Amino acid sequence: MSKTSVCIVGSGNWGSAIAKIVGVNAKRLPQYEDKVTMYCFEEMIEGKKLTEIINTTHENVKYLPGHKLPENIVAIPDVVEAAKDADILIFVIPHQFIKGLGAQMSGKIKSSAIGLSLIKGFDVAEGGGIQLISHLITKHLSIPCAVLMGANLANEVADEKFCETTIGVKDKKMAPILRDLFQTPNFRVVVSDDVDAVEICGALKNIVACGAGFVDGLGLGDNTKAAVIRLGLMEMIKFVDVFYPGSKLATFFESCGIADLITTCYGGRNRKCSEAFVTSGKSIADLEKEMLNGQKLQGPITAEEVNHMLKGKSMEEKFPLFTAIHKICIGQIKPDQLIDCIRSHPEHMDCSDGFSKL
């Protein structure tokens, strides 16, 4: 039988961290081709091409310095060249680049390939609303697309600290293939067929993490941050229930749900930059340049996309935390007004039957 070939589309912090796992497993397991290609946007680092640095030193010195990548990871600056022979395409790029890369790759990859999105965010659909990134990949490349989401901070994954993740995939035949590609003693995989909910959790938690960062910047303490996390989880569940009915409540208690939410609200880049947004008074764009090597935060972008959808349905008041975080990100309200949103949240309103209104 022919072996399964893998390409990683993206080479940032998270893409490079996941390449450590995928490279080792592809080399170790006989069902995969040893060579794993990795599409890398070409940049010049101290006069040298980043792809050449990665392929000679086996280190992504810009986005994951201090970590050696497996030698079977081969960085390629042309996405078509990297992806053309792959049976599994792992997408780990900022979601705003999907359309452009999809246009380049369309008709130039295997028709039998499957995608796997590790991208946490939404895309604004034509005519309003949002579109899931896995659906966008399928639309542009005409291939099925699974998702991987979880409490997986890239640097901790690269350090091989124990964590869990969730793979959402409908095809039962592909489930063990994808699981084996990622499973390690320190990176444990749970497979779910609730694909849309798995992906939505990975996007929405970044909005809540911005709220947690604002709380930290304001010095409001862990009790207040816990309230933001709880209310954020409630709005995440409600969002899925309203816009993607039929999902399973249990999905929110997998790694892609509550675990990812907690981790991101205490250790993620959205929290960190949102805290600095309050304490420094600098813009989100300036903080991205200073703190993220120019990479984009997903929280503010996702908050804008969700607000676009909520506004179109006249539902902003139904999701007051999401709405307030978006307004803070765009400068429409001050960060300290977040506490007013928390105090007046409908979850805190008394109900005659003793149950929450949310």
PDB file of C-alpha atoms in Angstrom, residues 35-231:
ATOM      1  CA  LYS A  35       9.318  13.534   4.386  1.00  0.00           C
ATOM      2  CA  VAL A  36       6.865  16.164   5.635  1.00  0.00           C
ATOM      3  CA  THR A  37       6.731  19.371   3.620  1.00  0.00           C
ATOM      4  CA  MET A  38       5.997  22.669   5.371  1.00  0.00           C
ATOM      5  CA  TYR A  39       4.890  25.730   3.439  1.00  0.00           C
ATOM      6  CA  CYS A  40       6.843  28.684   4.784  1.00  0.00           C
ATOM      7  CA  PHE A  41       6.216  32.292   3.795  1.00  0.00           C
ATOM      8  CA  GLU A  42       9.651  33.467   2.737  1.00  0.00           C
ATOM      9  CA  GLU A  43      11.285  36.112   4.914  1.00  0.00           C
ATOM     10  CA  MET A  44      14.821  37.418   5.174  1.00  0.00           C
ATOM     11  CA  ILE A  45      16.424  36.964   8.582  1.00  0.00           C
ATOM     12  CA  GLU A  46      19.792  38.724   8.940  1.00  0.00           C
ATOM     13  CA  GLY A  47      20.403  38.400   5.219  1.00  0.00           C
ATOM     14  CA  LYS A  48      19.361  34.741   4.956  1.00  0.00           C
ATOM     15  CA  LYS A  49      16.153  33.148   3.694  1.00  0.00           C
ATOM     16  CA  LEU A  50      14.030  31.693   6.492  1.00  0.00           C
ATOM     17  CA  THR A  51      13.438  28.476   4.511  1.00  0.00           C
ATOM     18  CA  GLU A  52      17.177  27.965   4.123  1.00  0.00           C
ATOM     19  CA  ILE A  53      17.738  28.552   7.822  1.00  0.00           C
ATOM     20  CA  ILE A  54      15.051  26.007   8.723  1.00  0.00           C
ATOM     21  CA  ASN A  55      16.361  23.403   6.266  1.00  0.00           C
ATOM     22  CA  THR A  56      19.989  23.742   7.352  1.00  0.00           C
ATOM     23  CA  THR A  57      19.703  24.390  11.104  1.00  0.00           C
ATOM     24  CA  HIS A  58      16.299  22.680  11.589  1.00  0.00           C
ATOM     25  CA  GLU A  59      15.100  25.609  13.664  1.00  0.00           C
ATOM     26  CA  ASN A  60      12.508  28.292  12.980  1.00  0.00           C
ATOM     27  CA  VAL A  61      14.596  31.063  14.451  1.00  0.00           C
ATOM     28  CA  LYS A  62      11.862  33.690  14.060  1.00  0.00           C
ATOM     29  CA  TYR A  63       8.709  31.979  15.287  1.00  0.00           C
ATOM     30  CA  LEU A  64       9.922  29.081  17.455  1.00  0.00           C
ATOM     31  CA  PRO A  65      13.505  29.849  18.485  1.00  0.00           C
ATOM     32  CA  GLY A  66      15.332  27.386  20.695  1.00  0.00           C
ATOM     33  CA  HIS A  67      13.480  24.309  19.403  1.00  0.00           C
ATOM     34  CA  LYS A  68      14.876  21.818  16.928  1.00  0.00           C
ATOM     35  CA  LEU A  69      12.498  20.597  14.246  1.00  0.00           C
ATOM     36  CA  PRO A  70      12.763  17.007  13.016  1.00  0.00           C
ATOM     37  CA  GLU A  71      15.142  16.743  10.075  1.00  0.00           C
ATOM     38  CA  ASN A  72      12.391  15.260   7.874  1.00  0.00           C
ATOM     39  CA  ILE A  73      10.496  18.585   7.993  1.00  0.00           C
ATOM     40  CA  VAL A  74      11.333  20.383   4.740  1.00  0.00           C
ATOM     41  CA  ALA A  75      10.441  24.085   4.451  1.00  0.00           C
ATOM     42  CA  ILE A  76       9.243  25.164   0.998  1.00  0.00           C
ATOM     43  CA  PRO A  77       8.387  28.785   0.054  1.00  0.00           C
ATOM     44  CA  ASP A  78       5.950  27.806  -2.744  1.00  0.00           C
ATOM     45  CA  VAL A  79       2.615  26.568  -1.351  1.00  0.00           C
ATOM     46  CA  VAL A  80       1.730  24.636  -4.518  1.00  0.00           C
ATOM     47  CA  GLU A  81       5.092  22.877  -4.554  1.00  0.00           C
ATOM     48  CA  ALA A  82       4.726  22.017  -0.870  1.00  0.00           C
ATOM     49  CA  ALA A  83       1.148  20.733  -1.152  1.00  0.00           C
ATOM     50  CA  LYS A  84       0.862  19.097  -4.579  1.00  0.00           C
ATOM     51  CA  ASP A  85       1.626  15.509  -3.484  1.00  0.00           C
ATOM     52  CA  ALA A  86       0.061  15.596  -0.013  1.00  0.00           C
ATOM     53  CA  ASP A  87      -2.697  13.262   1.114  1.00  0.00           C
ATOM     54  CA  ILE A  88      -3.188  15.248   4.334  1.00  0.00           C
ATOM     55  CA  LEU A  89      -2.989  19.050   4.304  1.00  0.00           C
ATOM     56  CA  ILE A  90      -2.614  20.568   7.778  1.00  0.00           C
ATOM     57  CA  PHE A  91      -3.602  24.244   7.725  1.00  0.00           C
ATOM     58  CA  VAL A  92      -1.891  26.398  10.386  1.00  0.00           C
ATOM     59  CA  ILE A  93      -1.961  29.940   9.025  1.00  0.00           C
ATOM     60  CA  PRO A  94      -3.785  33.143  10.029  1.00  0.00           C
ATOM     61  CA  HIS A  95      -7.293  32.664   8.709  1.00  0.00           C
ATOM     62  CA  GLN A  96      -7.259  35.857   6.660  1.00  0.00           C
ATOM     63  CA  PHE A  97      -4.767  34.187   4.281  1.00  0.00           C
ATOM     64  CA  ILE A  98      -6.905  31.138   3.500  1.00  0.00           C
ATOM     65  CA  LYS A  99      -8.630  32.655   0.478  1.00  0.00           C
ATOM     66  CA  GLY A 100      -5.413  33.758  -1.185  1.00  0.00           C
ATOM     67  CA  LEU A 101      -3.597  30.486  -0.637  1.00  0.00           C
ATOM     68  CA  GLY A 102      -6.725  28.522  -1.553  1.00  0.00           C
ATOM     69  CA  ALA A 103      -6.849  30.310  -4.896  1.00  0.00           C
ATOM     70  CA  GLN A 104      -3.211  29.368  -5.554  1.00  0.00           C
ATOM     71  CA  MET A 105      -3.745  25.727  -4.580  1.00  0.00           C
ATOM     72  CA  SER A 106      -7.092  25.164  -6.292  1.00  0.00           C
ATOM     73  CA  GLY A 107      -6.850  22.401  -8.909  1.00  0.00           C
ATOM     74  CA  LYS A 108      -3.194  21.758  -8.052  1.00  0.00           C
ATOM     75  CA  ILE A 109      -3.542  19.288  -5.186  1.00  0.00           C
ATOM     76  CA  LYS A 110      -4.696  15.682  -5.020  1.00  0.00           C
ATOM     77  CA  SER A 111      -8.462  15.366  -5.420  1.00  0.00           C
ATOM     78  CA  SER A 112      -8.350  12.591  -2.808  1.00  0.00           C
ATOM     79  CA  ALA A 113      -6.609  14.767  -0.188  1.00  0.00           C
ATOM     80  CA  ILE A 114      -8.164  15.679   3.158  1.00  0.00           C
ATOM     81  CA  GLY A 115      -7.662  18.951   4.999  1.00  0.00           C
ATOM     82  CA  LEU A 116      -7.177  19.445   8.721  1.00  0.00           C
ATOM     83  CA  SER A 117      -7.624  22.970  10.051  1.00  0.00           C
ATOM     84  CA  LEU A 118      -5.803  24.098  13.194  1.00  0.00           C
ATOM     85  CA  ILE A 119      -6.949  27.674  12.522  1.00  0.00           C
ATOM     86  CA  LYS A 120      -8.962  29.391  15.239  1.00  0.00           C
ATOM     87  CA  GLY A 121     -11.220  32.032  13.753  1.00  0.00           C
ATOM     88  CA  PHE A 122     -14.081  32.786  11.377  1.00  0.00           C
ATOM     89  CA  ASP A 123     -14.402  34.348   7.970  1.00  0.00           C
ATOM     90  CA  VAL A 124     -17.043  36.927   7.095  1.00  0.00           C
ATOM     91  CA  ALA A 125     -19.283  35.300   4.499  1.00  0.00           C
ATOM     92  CA  GLU A 126     -20.591  37.126   1.456  1.00  0.00           C
ATOM     93  CA  GLY A 127     -23.911  38.770   2.233  1.00  0.00           C
ATOM     94  CA  GLY A 128     -23.329  38.745   5.993  1.00  0.00           C
ATOM     95  CA  GLY A 129     -22.849  36.094   8.631  1.00  0.00           C
ATOM     96  CA  ILE A 130     -19.757  34.029   9.253  1.00  0.00           C
ATOM     97  CA  GLN A 131     -18.201  31.043   7.594  1.00  0.00           C
ATOM     98  CA  LEU A 132     -16.231  28.347   9.380  1.00  0.00           C
ATOM     99  CA  ILE A 133     -12.630  28.041   8.197  1.00  0.00           C
ATOM    100  CA  SER A 134     -12.977  24.304   7.553  1.00  0.00           C
ATOM    101  CA  HIS A 135     -15.970  25.063   5.322  1.00  0.00           C
ATOM    102  CA  LEU A 136     -13.945  27.763   3.551  1.00  0.00           C
ATOM    103  CA  ILE A 137     -11.133  25.284   2.869  1.00  0.00           C
ATOM    104  CA  THR A 138     -13.630  22.793   1.467  1.00  0.00           C
ATOM    105  CA  LYS A 139     -15.185  25.509  -0.682  1.00  0.00           C
ATOM    106  CA  HIS A 140     -11.877  26.603  -2.225  1.00  0.00           C
ATOM    107  CA  LEU A 141     -10.164  23.222  -2.570  1.00  0.00           C
ATOM    108  CA  SER A 142     -13.103  20.802  -2.957  1.00  0.00           C
ATOM    109  CA  ILE A 143     -11.758  18.482  -0.265  1.00  0.00           C
ATOM    110  CA  PRO A 144     -13.243  17.458   3.105  1.00  0.00           C
ATOM    111  CA  CYS A 145     -11.730  19.247   6.078  1.00  0.00           C
ATOM    112  CA  ALA A 146     -11.500  18.095   9.697  1.00  0.00           C
ATOM    113  CA  VAL A 147     -10.400  20.309  12.610  1.00  0.00           C
ATOM    114  CA  LEU A 148      -8.002  20.133  15.562  1.00  0.00           C
ATOM    115  CA  MET A 149      -8.682  22.408  18.543  1.00  0.00           C
ATOM    116  CA  GLY A 150      -7.631  22.261  22.169  1.00  0.00           C
ATOM    117  CA  ALA A 151      -5.819  23.715  25.159  1.00  0.00           C
ATOM    118  CA  ASN A 152      -2.566  23.762  23.236  1.00  0.00           C
ATOM    119  CA  LEU A 153      -0.318  26.766  23.853  1.00  0.00           C
ATOM    120  CA  ALA A 154       2.330  26.458  21.174  1.00  0.00           C
ATOM    121  CA  ASN A 155       5.411  26.943  23.330  1.00  0.00           C
ATOM    122  CA  GLU A 156       4.227  24.387  25.884  1.00  0.00           C
ATOM    123  CA  VAL A 157       3.498  21.885  23.112  1.00  0.00           C
ATOM    124  CA  ALA A 158       6.986  22.531  21.717  1.00  0.00           C
ATOM    125  CA  ASP A 159       8.415  21.950  25.205  1.00  0.00           C
ATOM    126  CA  GLU A 160       6.584  18.580  25.202  1.00  0.00           C
ATOM    127  CA  LYS A 161       4.575  19.427  28.292  1.00  0.00           C
ATOM    128  CA  PHE A 162       1.507  17.214  28.650  1.00  0.00           C
ATOM    129  CA  CYS A 163      -1.716  18.431  27.077  1.00  0.00           C
ATOM    130  CA  GLU A 164      -4.896  17.188  25.419  1.00  0.00           C
ATOM    131  CA  THR A 165      -6.470  18.109  22.110  1.00  0.00           C
ATOM    132  CA  THR A 166      -9.688  17.416  20.203  1.00  0.00           C
ATOM    133  CA  ILE A 167      -9.920  16.346  16.570  1.00  0.00           C
ATOM    134  CA  GLY A 168     -13.312  16.896  14.985  1.00  0.00           C
ATOM    135  CA  VAL A 169     -13.849  14.644  11.966  1.00  0.00           C
ATOM    136  CA  LYS A 170     -16.957  13.152  10.367  1.00  0.00           C
ATOM    137  CA  ASP A 171     -15.257  10.357   8.385  1.00  0.00           C
ATOM    138  CA  LYS A 172     -14.797   7.355  10.694  1.00  0.00           C
ATOM    139  CA  LYS A 173     -12.102   5.934   8.414  1.00  0.00           C
ATOM    140  CA  MET A 174     -10.020   9.101   8.690  1.00  0.00           C
ATOM    141  CA  ALA A 175     -10.387   9.388  12.474  1.00  0.00           C
ATOM    142  CA  PRO A 176      -7.653   6.849  13.404  1.00  0.00           C
ATOM    143  CA  ILE A 177      -5.348   8.112  10.629  1.00  0.00           C
ATOM    144  CA  LEU A 178      -5.480  11.667  11.940  1.00  0.00           C
ATOM    145  CA  ARG A 179      -5.300  10.559  15.561  1.00  0.00           C
ATOM    146  CA  ASP A 180      -2.144   8.498  14.966  1.00  0.00           C
ATOM    147  CA  LEU A 181      -0.462  11.370  13.133  1.00  0.00           C
ATOM    148  CA  PHE A 182      -0.740  13.591  16.234  1.00  0.00           C
ATOM    149  CA  GLN A 183      -0.909  11.267  19.239  1.00  0.00           C
ATOM    150  CA  THR A 184       2.136  11.169  21.506  1.00  0.00           C
ATOM    151  CA  PRO A 185       2.610  10.342  25.200  1.00  0.00           C
ATOM    152  CA  ASN A 186       2.387  14.087  25.926  1.00  0.00           C
ATOM    153  CA  PHE A 187      -0.134  15.134  23.259  1.00  0.00           C
ATOM    154  CA  ARG A 188      -3.269  13.091  23.803  1.00  0.00           C
ATOM    155  CA  VAL A 189      -6.033  13.122  21.206  1.00  0.00           C
ATOM    156  CA  VAL A 190      -9.787  12.692  21.664  1.00  0.00           C
ATOM    157  CA  VAL A 191     -11.803  12.344  18.452  1.00  0.00           C
ATOM    158  CA  SER A 192     -15.288  13.828  18.070  1.00  0.00           C
ATOM    159  CA  ASP A 193     -17.771  13.855  15.208  1.00  0.00           C
ATOM    160  CA  ASP A 194     -19.250  17.181  16.430  1.00  0.00           C
ATOM    161  CA  VAL A 195     -16.977  19.009  13.995  1.00  0.00           C
ATOM    162  CA  ASP A 196     -18.625  22.436  13.796  1.00  0.00           C
ATOM    163  CA  ALA A 197     -18.890  22.826  17.574  1.00  0.00           C
ATOM    164  CA  VAL A 198     -15.251  21.777  18.022  1.00  0.00           C
ATOM    165  CA  GLU A 199     -14.176  24.460  15.554  1.00  0.00           C
ATOM    166  CA  ILE A 200     -16.467  27.187  16.913  1.00  0.00           C
ATOM    167  CA  CYS A 201     -15.112  26.693  20.434  1.00  0.00           C
ATOM    168  CA  GLY A 202     -11.601  27.277  19.119  1.00  0.00           C
ATOM    169  CA  ALA A 203     -12.646  30.607  17.619  1.00  0.00           C
ATOM    170  CA  LEU A 204     -14.935  32.025  20.293  1.00  0.00           C
ATOM    171  CA  LYS A 205     -12.591  31.400  23.207  1.00  0.00           C
ATOM    172  CA  ASN A 206     -10.212  34.034  21.791  1.00  0.00           C
ATOM    173  CA  ILE A 207     -12.883  36.690  22.262  1.00  0.00           C
ATOM    174  CA  VAL A 208     -13.304  35.714  25.904  1.00  0.00           C
ATOM    175  CA  ALA A 209      -9.513  35.718  26.354  1.00  0.00           C
ATOM    176  CA  CYS A 210      -9.450  39.375  25.326  1.00  0.00           C
ATOM    177  CA  GLY A 211     -11.988  40.066  28.085  1.00  0.00           C
ATOM    178  CA  ALA A 212      -9.774  38.204  30.567  1.00  0.00           C
ATOM    179  CA  GLY A 213      -6.816  40.323  29.470  1.00  0.00           C
ATOM    180  CA  PHE A 214      -8.781  43.539  29.961  1.00  0.00           C
ATOM    181  CA  VAL A 215      -9.626  42.373  33.485  1.00  0.00           C
ATOM    182  CA  ASP A 216      -5.943  41.717  34.193  1.00  0.00           C
ATOM    183  CA  GLY A 217      -4.960  45.099  32.790  1.00  0.00           C
ATOM    184  CA  LEU A 218      -7.521  46.811  35.004  1.00  0.00           C
ATOM    185  CA  GLY A 219      -6.254  44.907  38.053  1.00  0.00           C
ATOM    186  CA  LEU A 220      -9.712  43.548  38.880  1.00  0.00           C
ATOM    187  CA  GLY A 221      -8.456  40.205  40.176  1.00  0.00           C
ATOM    188  CA  ASP A 222      -9.080  36.511  39.640  1.00  0.00           C
ATOM    189  CA  ASN A 223     -12.660  36.533  40.900  1.00  0.00           C
ATOM    190  CA  THR A 224     -13.661  38.981  38.175  1.00  0.00           C
ATOM    191  CA  LYS A 225     -11.712  37.040  35.581  1.00  0.00           C
ATOM    192  CA  ALA A 226     -13.480  33.845  36.637  1.00  0.00           C
ATOM    193  CA  ALA A 227     -16.803  35.612  36.071  1.00  0.00           C
ATOM    194  CA  VAL A 228     -15.691  36.631  32.568  1.00  0.00           C
ATOM    195  CA  ILE A 229     -14.676  33.050  31.809  1.00  0.00           C
ATOM    196  CA  ARG A 230     -17.982  31.638  33.071  1.00  0.00           C
ATOM    197  CA  LEU A 231     -20.105  34.193  31.253  1.00  0.00           C
TER     198      LEU A 231
END
